[in-house]
GROMACS .gro file of C-alpha atoms in nm:
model
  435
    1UNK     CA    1   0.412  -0.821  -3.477
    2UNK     CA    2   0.277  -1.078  -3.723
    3UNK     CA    3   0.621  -1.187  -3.840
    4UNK     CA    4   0.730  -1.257  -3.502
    5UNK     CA    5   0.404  -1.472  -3.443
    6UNK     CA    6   0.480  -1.698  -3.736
    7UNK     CA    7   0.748  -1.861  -3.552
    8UNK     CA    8   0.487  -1.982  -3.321
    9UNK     CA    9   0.202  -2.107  -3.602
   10UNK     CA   10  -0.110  -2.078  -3.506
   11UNK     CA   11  -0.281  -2.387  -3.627
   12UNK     CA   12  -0.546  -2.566  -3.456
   13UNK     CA   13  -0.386  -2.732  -3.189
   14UNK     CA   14  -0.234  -2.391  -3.083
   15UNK     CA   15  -0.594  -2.216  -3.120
   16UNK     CA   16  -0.750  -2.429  -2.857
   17UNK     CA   17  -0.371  -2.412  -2.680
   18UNK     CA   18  -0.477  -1.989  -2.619
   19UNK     CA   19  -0.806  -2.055  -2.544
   20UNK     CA   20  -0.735  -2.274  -2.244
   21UNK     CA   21  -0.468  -2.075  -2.112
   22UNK     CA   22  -0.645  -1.761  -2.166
   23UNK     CA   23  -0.881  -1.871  -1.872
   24UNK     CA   24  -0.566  -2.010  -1.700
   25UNK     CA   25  -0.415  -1.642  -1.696
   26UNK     CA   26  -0.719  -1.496  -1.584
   27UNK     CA   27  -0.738  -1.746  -1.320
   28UNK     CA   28  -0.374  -1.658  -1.209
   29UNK     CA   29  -0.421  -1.268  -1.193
   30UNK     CA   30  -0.725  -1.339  -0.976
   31UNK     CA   31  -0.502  -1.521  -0.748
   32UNK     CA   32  -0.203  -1.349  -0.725
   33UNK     CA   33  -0.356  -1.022  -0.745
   34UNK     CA   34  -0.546  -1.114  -0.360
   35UNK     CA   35  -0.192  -1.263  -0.251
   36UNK     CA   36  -0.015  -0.949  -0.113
   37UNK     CA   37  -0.368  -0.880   0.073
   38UNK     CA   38  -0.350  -1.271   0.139
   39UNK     CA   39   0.035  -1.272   0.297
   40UNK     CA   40  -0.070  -0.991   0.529
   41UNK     CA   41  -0.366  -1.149   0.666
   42UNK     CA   42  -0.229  -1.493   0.698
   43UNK     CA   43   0.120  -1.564   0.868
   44UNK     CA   44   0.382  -1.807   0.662
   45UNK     CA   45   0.292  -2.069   0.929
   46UNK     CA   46  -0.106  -2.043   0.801
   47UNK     CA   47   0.017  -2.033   0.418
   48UNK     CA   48   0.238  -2.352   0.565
   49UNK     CA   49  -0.019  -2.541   0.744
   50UNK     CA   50  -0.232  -2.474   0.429
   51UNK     CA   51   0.003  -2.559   0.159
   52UNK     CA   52   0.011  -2.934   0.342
   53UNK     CA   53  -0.369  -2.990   0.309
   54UNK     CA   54  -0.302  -2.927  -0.059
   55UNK     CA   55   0.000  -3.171  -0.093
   56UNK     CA   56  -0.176  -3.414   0.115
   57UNK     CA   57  -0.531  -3.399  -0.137
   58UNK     CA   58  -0.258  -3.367  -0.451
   59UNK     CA   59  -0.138  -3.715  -0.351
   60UNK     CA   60  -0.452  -3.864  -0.284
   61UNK     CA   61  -0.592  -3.735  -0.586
   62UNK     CA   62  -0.398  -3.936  -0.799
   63UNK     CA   63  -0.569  -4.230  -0.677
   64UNK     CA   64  -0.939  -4.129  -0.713
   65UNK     CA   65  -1.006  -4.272  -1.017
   66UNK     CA   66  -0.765  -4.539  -0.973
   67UNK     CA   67  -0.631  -4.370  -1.315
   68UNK     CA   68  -0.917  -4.482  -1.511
   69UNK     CA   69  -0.994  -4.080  -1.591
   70UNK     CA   70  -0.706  -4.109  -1.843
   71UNK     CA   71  -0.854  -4.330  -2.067
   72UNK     CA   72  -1.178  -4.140  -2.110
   73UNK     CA   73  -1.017  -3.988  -2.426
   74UNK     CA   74  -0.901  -4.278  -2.586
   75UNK     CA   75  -1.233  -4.499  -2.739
   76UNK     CA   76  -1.357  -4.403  -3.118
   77UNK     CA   77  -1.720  -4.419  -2.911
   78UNK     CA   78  -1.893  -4.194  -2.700
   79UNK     CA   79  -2.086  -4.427  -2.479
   80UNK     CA   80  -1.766  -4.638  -2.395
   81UNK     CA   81  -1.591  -4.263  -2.219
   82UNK     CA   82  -1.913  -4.192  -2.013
   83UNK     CA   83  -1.881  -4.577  -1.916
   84UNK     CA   84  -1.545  -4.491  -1.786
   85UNK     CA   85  -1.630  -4.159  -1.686
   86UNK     CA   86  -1.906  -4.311  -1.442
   87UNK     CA   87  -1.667  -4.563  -1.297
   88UNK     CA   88  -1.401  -4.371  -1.220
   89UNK     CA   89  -1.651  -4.133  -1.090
   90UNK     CA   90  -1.795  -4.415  -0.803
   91UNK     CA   91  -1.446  -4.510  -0.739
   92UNK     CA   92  -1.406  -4.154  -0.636
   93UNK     CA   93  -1.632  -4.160  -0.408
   94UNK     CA   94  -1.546  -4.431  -0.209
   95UNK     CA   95  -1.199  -4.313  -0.220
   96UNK     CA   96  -1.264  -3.961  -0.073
   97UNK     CA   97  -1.417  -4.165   0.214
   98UNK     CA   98  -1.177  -4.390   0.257
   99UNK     CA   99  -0.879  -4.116   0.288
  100UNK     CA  100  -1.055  -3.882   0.514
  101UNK     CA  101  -1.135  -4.182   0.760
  102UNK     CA  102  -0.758  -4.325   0.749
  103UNK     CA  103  -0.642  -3.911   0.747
  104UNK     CA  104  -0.855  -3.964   1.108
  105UNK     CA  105  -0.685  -4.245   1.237
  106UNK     CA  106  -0.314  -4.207   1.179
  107UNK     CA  107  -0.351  -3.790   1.264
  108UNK     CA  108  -0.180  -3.878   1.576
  109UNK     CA  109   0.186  -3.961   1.492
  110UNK     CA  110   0.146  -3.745   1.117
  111UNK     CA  111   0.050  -3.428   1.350
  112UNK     CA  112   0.355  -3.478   1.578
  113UNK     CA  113   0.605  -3.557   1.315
  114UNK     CA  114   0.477  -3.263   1.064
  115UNK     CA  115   0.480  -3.003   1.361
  116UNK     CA  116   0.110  -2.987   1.306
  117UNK     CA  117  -0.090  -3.061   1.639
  118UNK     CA  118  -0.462  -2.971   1.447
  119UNK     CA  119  -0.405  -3.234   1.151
  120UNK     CA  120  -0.670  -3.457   1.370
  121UNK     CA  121  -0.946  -3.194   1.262
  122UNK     CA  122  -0.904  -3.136   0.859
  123UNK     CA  123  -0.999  -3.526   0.789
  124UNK     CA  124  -1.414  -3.373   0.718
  125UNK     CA  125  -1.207  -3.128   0.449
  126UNK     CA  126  -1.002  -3.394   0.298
  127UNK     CA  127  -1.338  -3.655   0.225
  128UNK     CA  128  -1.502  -3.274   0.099
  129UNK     CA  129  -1.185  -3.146  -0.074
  130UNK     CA  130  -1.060  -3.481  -0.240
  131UNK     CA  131  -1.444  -3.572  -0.365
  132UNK     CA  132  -1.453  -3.172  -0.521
  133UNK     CA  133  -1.122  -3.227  -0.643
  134UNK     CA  134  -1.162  -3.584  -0.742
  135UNK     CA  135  -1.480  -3.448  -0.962
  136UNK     CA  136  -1.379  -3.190  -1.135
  137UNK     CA  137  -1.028  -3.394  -1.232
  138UNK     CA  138  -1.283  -3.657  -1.415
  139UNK     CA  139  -1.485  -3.459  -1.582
  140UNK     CA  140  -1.203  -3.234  -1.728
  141UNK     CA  141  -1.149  -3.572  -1.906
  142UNK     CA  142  -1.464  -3.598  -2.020
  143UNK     CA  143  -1.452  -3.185  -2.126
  144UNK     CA  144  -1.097  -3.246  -2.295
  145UNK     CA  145  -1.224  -3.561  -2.521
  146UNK     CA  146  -1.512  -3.334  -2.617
  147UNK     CA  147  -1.300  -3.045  -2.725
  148UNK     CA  148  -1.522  -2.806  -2.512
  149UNK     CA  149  -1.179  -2.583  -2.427
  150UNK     CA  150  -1.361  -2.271  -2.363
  151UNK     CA  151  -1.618  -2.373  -2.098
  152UNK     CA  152  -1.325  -2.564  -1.934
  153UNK     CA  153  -1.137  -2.241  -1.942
  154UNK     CA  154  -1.391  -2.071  -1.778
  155UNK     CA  155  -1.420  -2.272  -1.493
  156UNK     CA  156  -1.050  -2.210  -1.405
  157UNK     CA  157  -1.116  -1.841  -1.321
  158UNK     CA  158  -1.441  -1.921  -1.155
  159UNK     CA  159  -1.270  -2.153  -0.942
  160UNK     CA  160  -1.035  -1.866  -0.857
  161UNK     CA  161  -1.305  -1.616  -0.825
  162UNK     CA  162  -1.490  -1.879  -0.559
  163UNK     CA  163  -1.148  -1.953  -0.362
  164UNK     CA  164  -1.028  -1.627  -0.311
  165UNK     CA  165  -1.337  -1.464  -0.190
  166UNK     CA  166  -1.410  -1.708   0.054
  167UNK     CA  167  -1.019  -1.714   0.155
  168UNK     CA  168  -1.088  -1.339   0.232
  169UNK     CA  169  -1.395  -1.341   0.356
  170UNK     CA  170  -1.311  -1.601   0.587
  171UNK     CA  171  -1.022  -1.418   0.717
  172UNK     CA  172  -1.224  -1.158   0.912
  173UNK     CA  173  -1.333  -1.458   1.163
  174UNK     CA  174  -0.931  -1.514   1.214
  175UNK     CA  175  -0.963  -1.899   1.226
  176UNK     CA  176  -0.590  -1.927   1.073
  177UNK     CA  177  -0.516  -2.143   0.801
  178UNK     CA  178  -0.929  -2.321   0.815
  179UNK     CA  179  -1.030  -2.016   0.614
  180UNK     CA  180  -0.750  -2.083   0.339
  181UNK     CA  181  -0.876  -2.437   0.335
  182UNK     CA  182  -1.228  -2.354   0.278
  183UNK     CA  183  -1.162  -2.116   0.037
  184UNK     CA  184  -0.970  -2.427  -0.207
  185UNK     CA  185  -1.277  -2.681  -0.131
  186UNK     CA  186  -1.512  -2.409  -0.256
  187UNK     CA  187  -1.301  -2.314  -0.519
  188UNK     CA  188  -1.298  -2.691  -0.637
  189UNK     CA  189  -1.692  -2.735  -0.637
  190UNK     CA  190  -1.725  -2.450  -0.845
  191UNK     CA  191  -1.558  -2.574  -1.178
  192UNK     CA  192  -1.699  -2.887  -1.039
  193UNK     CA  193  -2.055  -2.828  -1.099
  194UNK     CA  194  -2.055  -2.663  -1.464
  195UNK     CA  195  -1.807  -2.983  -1.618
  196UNK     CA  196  -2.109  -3.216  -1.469
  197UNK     CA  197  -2.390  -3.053  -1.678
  198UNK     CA  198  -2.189  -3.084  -1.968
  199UNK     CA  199  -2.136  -3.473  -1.948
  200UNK     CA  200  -2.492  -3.521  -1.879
  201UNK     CA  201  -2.607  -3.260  -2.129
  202UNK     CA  202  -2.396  -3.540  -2.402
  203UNK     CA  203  -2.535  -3.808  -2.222
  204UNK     CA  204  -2.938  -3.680  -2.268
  205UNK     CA  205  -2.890  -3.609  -2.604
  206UNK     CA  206  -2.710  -3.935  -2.730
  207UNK     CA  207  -2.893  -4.125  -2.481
  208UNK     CA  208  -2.625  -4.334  -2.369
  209UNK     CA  209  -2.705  -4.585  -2.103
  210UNK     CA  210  -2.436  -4.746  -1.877
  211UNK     CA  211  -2.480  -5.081  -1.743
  212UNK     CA  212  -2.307  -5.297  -1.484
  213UNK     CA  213  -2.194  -5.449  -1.728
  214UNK     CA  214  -2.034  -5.167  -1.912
  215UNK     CA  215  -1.870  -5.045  -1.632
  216UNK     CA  216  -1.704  -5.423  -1.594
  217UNK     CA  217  -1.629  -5.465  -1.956
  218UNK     CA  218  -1.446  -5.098  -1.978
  219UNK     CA  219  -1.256  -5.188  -1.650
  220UNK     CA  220  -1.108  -5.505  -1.807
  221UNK     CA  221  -1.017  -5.313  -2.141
  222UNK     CA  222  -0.849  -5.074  -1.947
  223UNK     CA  223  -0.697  -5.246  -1.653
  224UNK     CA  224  -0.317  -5.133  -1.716
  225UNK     CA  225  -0.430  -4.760  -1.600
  226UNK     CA  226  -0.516  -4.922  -1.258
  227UNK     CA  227  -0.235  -5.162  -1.301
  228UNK     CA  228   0.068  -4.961  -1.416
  229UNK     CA  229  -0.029  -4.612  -1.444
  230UNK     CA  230  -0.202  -4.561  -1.084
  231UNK     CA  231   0.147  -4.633  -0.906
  232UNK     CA  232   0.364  -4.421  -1.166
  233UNK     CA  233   0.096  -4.162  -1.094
  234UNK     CA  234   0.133  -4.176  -0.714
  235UNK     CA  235   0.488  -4.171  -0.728
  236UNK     CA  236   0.427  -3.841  -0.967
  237UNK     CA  237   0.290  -3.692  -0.712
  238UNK     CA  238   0.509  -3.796  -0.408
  239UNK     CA  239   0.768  -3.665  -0.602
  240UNK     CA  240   0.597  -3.321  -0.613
  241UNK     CA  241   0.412  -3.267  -0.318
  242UNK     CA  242   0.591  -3.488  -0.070
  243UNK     CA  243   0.891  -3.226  -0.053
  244UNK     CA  244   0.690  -2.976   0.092
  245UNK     CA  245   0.561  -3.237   0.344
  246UNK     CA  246   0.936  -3.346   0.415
  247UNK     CA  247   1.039  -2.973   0.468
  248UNK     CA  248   0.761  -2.886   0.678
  249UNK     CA  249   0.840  -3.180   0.932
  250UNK     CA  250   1.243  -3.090   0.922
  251UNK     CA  251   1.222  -2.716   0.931
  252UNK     CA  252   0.865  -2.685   1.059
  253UNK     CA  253   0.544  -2.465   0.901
  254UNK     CA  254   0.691  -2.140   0.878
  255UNK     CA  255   1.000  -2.223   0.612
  256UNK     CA  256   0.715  -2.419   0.432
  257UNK     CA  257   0.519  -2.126   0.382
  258UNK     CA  258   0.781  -1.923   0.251
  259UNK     CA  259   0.878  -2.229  -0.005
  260UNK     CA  260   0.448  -2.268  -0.082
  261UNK     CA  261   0.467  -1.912  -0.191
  262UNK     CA  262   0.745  -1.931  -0.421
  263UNK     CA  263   0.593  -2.217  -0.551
  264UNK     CA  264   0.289  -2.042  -0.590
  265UNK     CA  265   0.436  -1.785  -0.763
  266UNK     CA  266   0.681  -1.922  -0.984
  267UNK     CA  267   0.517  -2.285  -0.993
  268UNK     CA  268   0.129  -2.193  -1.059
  269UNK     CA  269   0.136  -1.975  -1.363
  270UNK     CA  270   0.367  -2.201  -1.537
  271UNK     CA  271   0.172  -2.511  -1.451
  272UNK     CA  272  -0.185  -2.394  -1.540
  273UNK     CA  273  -0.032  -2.305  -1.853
  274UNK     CA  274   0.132  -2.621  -1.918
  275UNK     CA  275  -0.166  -2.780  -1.817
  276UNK     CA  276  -0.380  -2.615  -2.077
  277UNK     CA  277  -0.101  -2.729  -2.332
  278UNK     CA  278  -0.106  -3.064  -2.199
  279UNK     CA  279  -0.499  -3.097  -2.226
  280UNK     CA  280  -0.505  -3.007  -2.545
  281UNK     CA  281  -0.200  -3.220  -2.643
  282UNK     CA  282  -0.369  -3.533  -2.484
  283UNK     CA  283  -0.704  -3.437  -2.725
  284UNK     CA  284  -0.499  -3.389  -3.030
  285UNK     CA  285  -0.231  -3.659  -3.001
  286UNK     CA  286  -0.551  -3.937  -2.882
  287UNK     CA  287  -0.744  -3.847  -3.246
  288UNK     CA  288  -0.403  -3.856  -3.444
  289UNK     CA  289  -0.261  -4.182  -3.245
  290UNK     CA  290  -0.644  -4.317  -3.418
  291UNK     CA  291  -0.676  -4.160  -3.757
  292UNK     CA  292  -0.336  -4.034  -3.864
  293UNK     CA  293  -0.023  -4.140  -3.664
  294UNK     CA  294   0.221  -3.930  -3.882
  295UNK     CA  295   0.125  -3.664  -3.726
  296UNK     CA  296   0.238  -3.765  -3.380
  297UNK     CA  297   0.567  -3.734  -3.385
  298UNK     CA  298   0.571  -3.379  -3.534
  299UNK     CA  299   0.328  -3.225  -3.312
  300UNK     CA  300   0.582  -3.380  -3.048
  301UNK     CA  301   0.847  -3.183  -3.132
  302UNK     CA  302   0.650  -2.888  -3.212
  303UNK     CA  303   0.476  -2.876  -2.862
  304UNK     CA  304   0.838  -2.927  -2.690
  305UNK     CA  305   0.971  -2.656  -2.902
  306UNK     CA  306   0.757  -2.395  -2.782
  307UNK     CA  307   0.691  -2.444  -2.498
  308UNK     CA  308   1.056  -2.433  -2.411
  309UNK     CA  309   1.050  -2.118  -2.520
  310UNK     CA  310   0.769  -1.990  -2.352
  311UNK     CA  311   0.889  -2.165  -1.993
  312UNK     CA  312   1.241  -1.963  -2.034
  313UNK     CA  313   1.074  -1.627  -2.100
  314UNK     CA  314   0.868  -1.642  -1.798
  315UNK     CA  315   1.132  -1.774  -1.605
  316UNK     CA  316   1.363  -1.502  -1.684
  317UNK     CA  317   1.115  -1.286  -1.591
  318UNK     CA  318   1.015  -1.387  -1.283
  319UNK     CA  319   1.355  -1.504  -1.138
  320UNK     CA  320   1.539  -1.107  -1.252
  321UNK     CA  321   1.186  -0.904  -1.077
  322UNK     CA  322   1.068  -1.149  -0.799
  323UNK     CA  323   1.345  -1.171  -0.543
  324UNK     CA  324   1.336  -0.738  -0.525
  325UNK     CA  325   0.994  -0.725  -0.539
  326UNK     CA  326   0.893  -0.987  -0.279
  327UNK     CA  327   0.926  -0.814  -0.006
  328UNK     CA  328   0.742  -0.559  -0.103
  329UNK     CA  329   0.442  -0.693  -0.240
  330UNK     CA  330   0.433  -0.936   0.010
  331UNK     CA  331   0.519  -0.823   0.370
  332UNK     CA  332   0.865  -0.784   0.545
  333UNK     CA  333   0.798  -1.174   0.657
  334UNK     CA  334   0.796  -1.319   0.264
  335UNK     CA  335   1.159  -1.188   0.170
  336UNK     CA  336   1.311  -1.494   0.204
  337UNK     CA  337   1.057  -1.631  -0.059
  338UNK     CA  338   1.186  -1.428  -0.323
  339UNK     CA  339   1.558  -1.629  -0.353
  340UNK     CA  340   1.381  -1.960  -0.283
  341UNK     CA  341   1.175  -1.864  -0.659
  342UNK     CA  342   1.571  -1.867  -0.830
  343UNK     CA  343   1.674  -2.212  -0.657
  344UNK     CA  344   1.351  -2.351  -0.798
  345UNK     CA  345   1.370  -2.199  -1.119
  346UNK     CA  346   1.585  -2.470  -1.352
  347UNK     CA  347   1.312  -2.769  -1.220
  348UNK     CA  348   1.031  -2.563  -1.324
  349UNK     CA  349   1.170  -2.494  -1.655
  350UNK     CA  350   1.208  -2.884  -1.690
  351UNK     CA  351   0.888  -2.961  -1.538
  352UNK     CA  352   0.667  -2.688  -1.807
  353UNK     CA  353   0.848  -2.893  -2.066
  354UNK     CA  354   0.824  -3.268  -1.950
  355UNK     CA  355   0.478  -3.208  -1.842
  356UNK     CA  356   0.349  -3.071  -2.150
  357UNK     CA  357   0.412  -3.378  -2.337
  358UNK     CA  358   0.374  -3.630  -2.070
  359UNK     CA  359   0.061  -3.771  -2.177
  360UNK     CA  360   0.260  -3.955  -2.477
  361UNK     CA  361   0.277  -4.220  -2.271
  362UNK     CA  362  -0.042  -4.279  -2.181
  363UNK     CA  363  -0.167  -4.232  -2.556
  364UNK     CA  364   0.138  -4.492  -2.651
  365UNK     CA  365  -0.050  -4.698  -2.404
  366UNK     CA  366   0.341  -4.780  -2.259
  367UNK     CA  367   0.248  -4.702  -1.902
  368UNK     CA  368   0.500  -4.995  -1.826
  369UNK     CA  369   0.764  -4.670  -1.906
  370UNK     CA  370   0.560  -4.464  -1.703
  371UNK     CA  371   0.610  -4.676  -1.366
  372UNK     CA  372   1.022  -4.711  -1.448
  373UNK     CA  373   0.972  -4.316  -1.460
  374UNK     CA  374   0.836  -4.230  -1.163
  375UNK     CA  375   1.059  -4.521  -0.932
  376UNK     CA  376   1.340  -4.335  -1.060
  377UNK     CA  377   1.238  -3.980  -1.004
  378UNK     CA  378   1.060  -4.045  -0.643
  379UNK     CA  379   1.401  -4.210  -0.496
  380UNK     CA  380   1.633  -3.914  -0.630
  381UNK     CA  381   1.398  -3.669  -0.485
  382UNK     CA  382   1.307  -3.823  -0.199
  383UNK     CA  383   1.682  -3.913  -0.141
  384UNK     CA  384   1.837  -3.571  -0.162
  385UNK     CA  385   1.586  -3.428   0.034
  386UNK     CA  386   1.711  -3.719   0.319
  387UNK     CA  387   2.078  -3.636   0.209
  388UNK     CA  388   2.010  -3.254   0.307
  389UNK     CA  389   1.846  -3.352   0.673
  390UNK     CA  390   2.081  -3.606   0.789
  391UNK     CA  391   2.359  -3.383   0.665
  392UNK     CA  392   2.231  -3.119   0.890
  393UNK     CA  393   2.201  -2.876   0.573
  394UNK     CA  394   2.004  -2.516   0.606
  395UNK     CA  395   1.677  -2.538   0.456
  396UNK     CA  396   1.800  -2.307   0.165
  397UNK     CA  397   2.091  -2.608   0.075
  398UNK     CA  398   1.806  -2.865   0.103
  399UNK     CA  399   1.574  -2.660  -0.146
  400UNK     CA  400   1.882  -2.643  -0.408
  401UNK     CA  401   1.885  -3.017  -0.329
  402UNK     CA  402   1.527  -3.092  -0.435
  403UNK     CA  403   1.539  -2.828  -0.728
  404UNK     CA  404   1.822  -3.054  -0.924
  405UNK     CA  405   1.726  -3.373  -0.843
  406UNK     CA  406   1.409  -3.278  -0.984
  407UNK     CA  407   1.521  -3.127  -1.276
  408UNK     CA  408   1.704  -3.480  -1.370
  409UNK     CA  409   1.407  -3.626  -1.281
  410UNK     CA  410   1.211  -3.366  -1.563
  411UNK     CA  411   1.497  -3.467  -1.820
  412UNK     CA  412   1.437  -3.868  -1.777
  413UNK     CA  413   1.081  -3.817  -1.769
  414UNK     CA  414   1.107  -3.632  -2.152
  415UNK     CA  415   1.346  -3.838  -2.266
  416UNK     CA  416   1.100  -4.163  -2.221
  417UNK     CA  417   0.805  -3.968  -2.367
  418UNK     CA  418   1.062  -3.952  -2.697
  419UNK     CA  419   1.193  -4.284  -2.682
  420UNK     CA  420   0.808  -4.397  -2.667
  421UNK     CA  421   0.680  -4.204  -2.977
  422UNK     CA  422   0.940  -4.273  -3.190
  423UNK     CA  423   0.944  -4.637  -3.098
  424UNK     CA  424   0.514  -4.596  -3.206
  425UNK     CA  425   0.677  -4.424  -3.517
  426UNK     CA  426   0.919  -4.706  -3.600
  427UNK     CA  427   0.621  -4.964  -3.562
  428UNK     CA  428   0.371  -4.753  -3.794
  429UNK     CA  429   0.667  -4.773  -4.062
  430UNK     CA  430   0.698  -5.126  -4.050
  431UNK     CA  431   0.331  -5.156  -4.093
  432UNK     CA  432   0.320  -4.947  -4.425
  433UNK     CA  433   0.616  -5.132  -4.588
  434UNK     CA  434   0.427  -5.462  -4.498
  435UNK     CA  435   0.134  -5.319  -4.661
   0.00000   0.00000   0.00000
């Protein structure tokens, strides 16, 4: 077994890699262990109606912070990260208020063209699900800077522990999709809670004080995050949560459902993992990009490597067992689910790698890149998924559609992070000759 292993070197960066995504697994066997008791409680249309709250607060999320949680792990100093940790944490706030009020007043015309005549009510969970969401994405930042991978890990199976009980519980008072809803705030304000004792636990003991002052001189430093990196990050997210929204509203809550659950299945393991790869990428490539930049480009290739290899295995996996298994597991009603998983196969592959290393850009600080990124991937996305309606295609076609125009979006989005490390490479070599 060991020989085998030494192909995939277990340094440090690979240490705190397991440790992360040991709490992502368990999270993920929580959850998709309670999902064929899930599908047979709720209908598709529930898991559809549901699935839109979550691409709706996945969108809005991205502009919580206005992107100023991804600079908390780039200043040498302590006391300048909580400065930005407590701004982006106000702007929040007023955020989450914000987007529930304006989710209130344009419910109307969203509920009648998403098929979706109850979207008036769920603007009190979007202010409570985008400020739990909004939270807990901050103080990851704050969590990942600090290296503390193993309580972060933990609160990724807590969270799942939280959502699905509720999601059950709820389920007996058959109020339809609510109960699914409340289960996901919950589940939020539970990894929530323990990430916010450890900032102010670092806080107390360094006594760091923030000032108005502080908060104004760390917005200045790090205005291109709010400038150039809050629209590529929107667009990010259009480009993978507004599908769902555009396929609910053409082919109504029901095919959504059976798409969220394919995604769930094939999308959320992969993800949680990448994210855990990502986090600790963003940790380790943030102290080298400061103290040793040689190492940057090598622990590029090195994370891309891998985790290429670990995507393909799990997509093989899941894409030669799920389709004869779905129905199954799942209820009569989820079969279709099961060939949806092998459309969307090839863009997750390209989204565990892309997204893995994605943070390169932000590190390289060349979130100019980032913004030519996501205009690029948002129209082809957005566009085929528009070619496939007003060509009349079955929602199958439109799926296929979405899954390549994605994946060349995944391809362009890697390519950049290389082009934007190696350019940081070139520059460090011209420094050293100088020298």
């Amino acid at each position: 077994m060991r020989k085998y292993l030494k192909f995939f070197p277990l340094d440090h960066f690979f240490k705190n890699v397991l440790v992360l995504a040991g709490g992502t697994i368990i999270s993920q066997v929580i959850v998709l262990a309670s999902l064929p008791i899930i599908t047979r409680i709720y209908s598709p249309a529930d898991y559809g109606t549901y699935s839109l709250y979550t691409s709706i607060i996945a969108i809005l999320l991205m502009t919580v912070s206005l992107s100023y949680e991804n600079a908390i792990t780039l200043p040498e100093d302590d006391k300048t990260a909580s400065s930005i940790l407590t701004l982006s944490l106000r702007i929040c706030l007023v955020v989450s208020v914000l987007s529930g009020i304006a989710i209130y007043f344009v419910a109307s015309p969203l509920a009648h063209w998403l098929k979706e005549p109850s979207m008036k009510n769920y603007f009190l969970f979007i202010i409570v699900g985008l400020f739990g969401a909004g939270f807990y994405q901050i103080l990851n930042s704050w969590s990942v800077r600090k290296k503390y991978f193993k309580q972060l890990a933990r609160t990724k199976y807590t969270q799942s522990i939280g959502q699905v009980s509720v999601q059950l519980g709820f389920s007996f008072m058959h109020i339809g999709p609510v109960g699914l809803i409340a289960g996901e705030i919950i589940g939020r304000f539970g990894g929530m809670l323990s990430q916010w004792g450890l900032w102010r636990k670092d806080v107390k003991q360094q006594n760091i004080v923030t000032t108005v002052q502080d908060l104004k001189d760390s917005a200045y430093r790090y205005r291109r995050f709010p400038m150039l990196s809050l629209a590529s990050n929107v667009l990010n997210s259009i480009g993978l949560y507004l599908p769902l929204i555009m396929i609910t509203a053409y082919y109504g809550p029901y095919t959504a459902g059976l798409m969220a659950l394919g995604q769930r299945i094939l999308g959320s393991p992969m993800t949680l993992i990448m994210t855990s790869v990502r986090h600790v990428y963003l940790s380790e490539s943030s102290e080298y990009a400061n103290n040793a930049p040689e190492k940057l480009y090598p622990l590029f290739l090195r994370t891309v490597r891998n985790v290429f290899i670990i995507g393909l295995l799990i997509i093989l996996v899941i894409v030669i067992l799920g389709p004869s298994t779905f129905a199954f597991l799942f209820g009569n009603e989820w079969e279709k689910s099961g060939h949806i998983i092998r459309i969307l196969s090839i863009m997750y592959l390209s989204q565990f790698v892309a997204n893995s290393v994605g943070t390169t850009i932000d590190v390289m600080e060349r979130q100019d890149l980032h913004l030519y990124r996501e205009i690029i991937r948002t129209v082809i996305i957005i566009g085929a998924l528009l070619y496939g309606e007003l060509s009349k295609q079955p929602a199958e076609t439109a799926i296929l559609y979405f899954s390549l125009a994605s994946t060349v979006g995944y391809v362009l989005h890697l390519g950049l992070s290389w082009f934007s490390i190696k350019k940081f490479k070139g520059r460090e070599n011209q420094y050293k000759e100088r020298g």
